[in-house]
Coordinates of N, CA and C in Angstrom, one line a residue:
M1 N 15.8 -14.5 -26.1 CA 14.6 -15.4 -26.2 C 13.9 -15.4 -24.9
K2 N 14.7 -15.5 -23.8 CA 14.2 -15.5 -22.5 C 13.3 -14.3 -22.2
K3 N 13.9 -13.1 -22.6 CA 13.2 -11.8 -22.3 C 11.8 -11.8 -23.1
A4 N 11.8 -12.3 -24.3 CA 10.6 -12.3 -25.1 C 9.5 -13.2 -24.4
V5 N 9.9 -14.3 -23.9 CA 8.9 -15.2 -23.2 C 8.4 -14.5 -21.9
I6 N 9.3 -13.9 -21.2 CA 8.9 -13.2 -20.0 C 7.9 -12.1 -20.3
L7 N 8.2 -11.3 -21.3 CA 7.4 -10.2 -21.7 C 6.0 -10.7 -22.1
A8 N 6.0 -11.8 -22.9 CA 4.7 -12.3 -23.3 C 3.9 -12.8 -22.2
L9 N 4.5 -13.5 -21.2 CA 3.8 -14.0 -20.0 C 3.2 -12.8 -19.2
I10 N 4.0 -11.8 -19.0 CA 3.5 -10.6 -18.3 C 2.4 -9.9 -19.0
G11 N 2.5 -9.8 -20.4 CA 1.4 -9.2 -21.1 C 0.1 -10.0 -21.1
L12 N 0.2 -11.3 -21.1 CA -1.0 -12.2 -21.0 C -1.6 -12.1 -19.6
S13 N -0.8 -12.0 -18.6 CA -1.3 -12.0 -17.3 C -2.0 -10.7 -17.0
I14 N -1.5 -9.6 -17.5 CA -2.1 -8.3 -17.3 C -3.4 -8.2 -18.1
A15 N -3.5 -8.8 -19.3 CA -4.6 -8.7 -20.1 C -5.9 -9.3 -19.5
S16 N -5.7 -10.2 -18.6 CA -6.9 -10.9 -18.0 C -7.3 -10.2 -16.7
C17 N -6.7 -9.1 -16.3 CA -7.1 -8.4 -15.1 C -8.1 -7.3 -15.3
T18 N -8.7 -6.8 -14.2 CA -9.6 -5.7 -14.2 C -8.7 -4.4 -14.4
P19 N -9.4 -3.3 -14.8 CA -8.6 -2.0 -14.9 C -7.9 -1.6 -13.7
T20 N -8.5 -1.9 -12.5 CA -7.8 -1.5 -11.2 C -6.5 -2.3 -11.1
Q21 N -6.6 -3.6 -11.3 CA -5.5 -4.5 -11.2 C -4.4 -4.2 -12.2
Q22 N -4.8 -3.9 -13.4 CA -3.9 -3.5 -14.5 C -3.1 -2.2 -14.1
G23 N -3.9 -1.2 -13.6 CA -3.3 0.0 -13.2 C -2.3 -0.2 -12.0
A24 N -2.7 -1.0 -11.1 CA -1.8 -1.3 -9.9 C -0.5 -2.0 -10.4
G25 N -0.7 -3.0 -11.3 CA 0.5 -3.7 -11.8 C 1.4 -2.9 -12.6
I26 N 0.9 -2.1 -13.5 CA 1.7 -1.2 -14.3 C 2.4 -0.2 -13.4
G27 N 1.6 0.4 -12.5 CA 2.2 1.4 -11.6 C 3.3 0.9 -10.7
A28 N 3.1 -0.3 -10.2 CA 4.1 -0.9 -9.3 C 5.4 -1.2 -10.1
A29 N 5.2 -1.8 -11.3 CA 6.4 -2.1 -12.1 C 7.1 -0.8 -12.5
S30 N 6.4 0.2 -12.9 CA 7.0 1.5 -13.3 C 7.7 2.1 -12.1
G31 N 7.0 2.1 -11.0 CA 7.6 2.7 -9.8 C 8.8 2.0 -9.3
A32 N 8.8 0.7 -9.4 CA 10.0 -0.1 -9.0 C 11.2 0.3 -9.9
V33 N 11.0 0.4 -11.2 CA 12.1 0.7 -12.1 C 12.6 2.1 -11.8
I34 N 11.7 3.1 -11.7 CA 12.1 4.5 -11.5 C 12.7 4.6 -10.1
G35 N 12.2 4.0 -9.1 CA 12.8 4.1 -7.7 C 14.1 3.4 -7.7
G36 N 14.3 2.3 -8.4 CA 15.6 1.6 -8.4 C 16.7 2.4 -9.1
V37 N 16.3 3.0 -10.2 CA 17.2 3.8 -11.0 C 17.6 5.1 -10.3
A38 N 16.6 5.7 -9.7 CA 16.8 7.0 -9.0 C 17.7 6.8 -7.7
T39 N 17.5 5.8 -7.0 CA 18.3 5.6 -5.8 C 19.5 4.6 -5.9
G40 N 19.4 3.7 -6.8 CA 20.4 2.7 -7.0 C 20.4 1.6 -6.0
N41 N 19.3 1.4 -5.3 CA 19.3 0.3 -4.4 C 17.9 -0.3 -4.3
V42 N 17.8 -1.4 -3.6 CA 16.5 -2.2 -3.6 C 15.5 -1.5 -2.8
R43 N 15.9 -0.8 -1.7 CA 14.9 -0.1 -0.9 C 14.2 1.0 -1.8
G44 N 14.9 1.7 -2.6 CA 14.3 2.7 -3.4 C 13.3 2.1 -4.4
A45 N 13.7 0.9 -4.9 CA 12.8 0.2 -5.9 C 11.5 -0.3 -5.1
A46 N 11.6 -0.7 -3.9 CA 10.5 -1.2 -3.1 C 9.5 0.0 -2.8
V47 N 10.1 1.1 -2.4 CA 9.3 2.3 -2.2 C 8.6 2.8 -3.4
G48 N 9.3 2.8 -4.5 CA 8.7 3.2 -5.8 C 7.6 2.2 -6.2
A49 N 7.8 0.9 -6.0 CA 6.8 0.0 -6.3 C 5.5 0.2 -5.5
A50 N 5.7 0.5 -4.2 CA 4.5 0.7 -3.4 C 3.8 2.0 -3.8
I51 N 4.5 3.0 -4.0 CA 3.8 4.3 -4.4 C 3.2 4.1 -5.8
G52 N 3.9 3.5 -6.7 CA 3.3 3.3 -8.1 C 2.1 2.4 -8.1
G53 N 2.2 1.4 -7.2 CA 1.0 0.4 -7.2 C -0.2 1.1 -6.6
V54 N -0.1 1.9 -5.6 CA -1.2 2.6 -5.0 C -1.8 3.6 -6.1
S55 N -0.9 4.4 -6.7 CA -1.3 5.4 -7.7 C -2.0 4.7 -8.8
G56 N -1.4 3.6 -9.3 CA -2.0 2.9 -10.4 C -3.4 2.3 -10.1
A57 N -3.5 1.8 -8.9 CA -4.8 1.3 -8.5 C -5.9 2.4 -8.5
L58 N -5.5 3.6 -8.0 CA -6.5 4.7 -7.9 C -6.9 5.1 -9.3
I59 N -5.9 5.2 -10.2 CA -6.2 5.5 -11.6 C -7.0 4.4 -12.3
G60 N -6.7 3.2 -12.0 CA -7.5 2.1 -12.6 C -8.9 2.0 -12.1
S61 N -9.1 2.4 -10.8 CA -10.5 2.3 -10.3 C -11.4 3.4 -10.9
V62 N -10.8 4.5 -11.3 CA -11.6 5.5 -12.1 C -11.9 5.0 -13.5
A63 N -11.1 4.2 -14.0 CA -11.3 3.6 -15.4 C -12.5 2.7 -15.4
E64 N -12.8 2.1 -14.2 CA -14.0 1.3 -14.1 C -15.3 2.1 -13.9
Q65 N -15.2 3.4 -13.8 CA -16.3 4.2 -13.5 C -16.4 5.3 -14.7
P66 N -16.9 4.9 -15.8 CA -16.9 5.9 -16.9 C -17.8 7.1 -16.5
G67 N -17.3 8.2 -17.0 CA -18.0 9.5 -16.7 C -17.7 10.1 -15.3
Q68 N -16.7 9.4 -14.6 CA -16.3 9.9 -13.2 C -14.9 10.5 -13.3
C69 N -14.7 11.6 -12.6 CA -13.4 12.3 -12.6 C -13.0 12.5 -11.1
Y70 N -11.7 12.7 -10.9 CA -11.1 13.1 -9.6 C -11.1 14.6 -9.5
Y71 N -11.5 15.1 -8.4 CA -11.5 16.5 -8.1 C -10.8 16.7 -6.7
R72 N -10.4 17.9 -6.4 CA -9.9 18.3 -5.1 C -10.8 19.4 -4.5
D73 N -11.2 19.3 -3.2 CA -11.9 20.4 -2.6 C -10.9 21.4 -2.1
R74 N -11.4 22.5 -1.5 CA -10.6 23.6 -1.1 C -9.6 23.2 0.0
Y75 N -9.8 22.0 0.7 CA -8.9 21.6 1.7 C -7.8 20.6 1.1
G76 N -7.9 20.3 -0.2 CA -6.9 19.4 -0.8 C -7.3 18.0 -0.8
R77 N -8.5 17.7 -0.3 CA -9.0 16.3 -0.3 C -9.5 15.9 -1.7
R78 N -9.2 14.7 -2.1 CA -9.7 14.2 -3.4 C -11.0 13.5 -3.2
Y79 N -11.8 13.7 -4.3 CA -13.1 13.0 -4.3 C -13.5 12.8 -5.8
I80 N -14.4 11.8 -6.0 CA -14.8 11.5 -7.3 C -16.2 12.0 -7.5
D81 N -16.5 12.6 -8.7 CA -17.8 13.1 -9.1 C -17.9 13.0 -10.6
T82 N -19.1 13.3 -11.1 CA -19.4 13.3 -12.5 C -18.5 14.3 -13.3
C83 N -18.0 13.8 -14.4 CA -17.1 14.7 -15.2 C -18.0 15.7 -15.9
P84 N -17.5 16.9 -16.2 CA -18.3 17.9 -17.0 C -18.4 17.5 -18.4
R85 N -19.5 17.8 -19.0 CA -19.8 17.4 -20.4 C -19.6 18.6 -21.3

């Protein structure tokens, strides 16, 4: 019962966020789980949460810009531009 209440609260809190915040939250949670499982310690979970949060925020920020895509230039730098139609 306790798990169901916690999951419901998390779901409701994420539903009220912007796509960037949702992406960061989901990425951080996923990264923490993966990092913790992969390393078996709290430090790995913290690193996974940080990497997942940043990645999720980047993905979420693109969701706020319909018609925009990520690209890489010849030097490997990422930039956002209009998606091909």
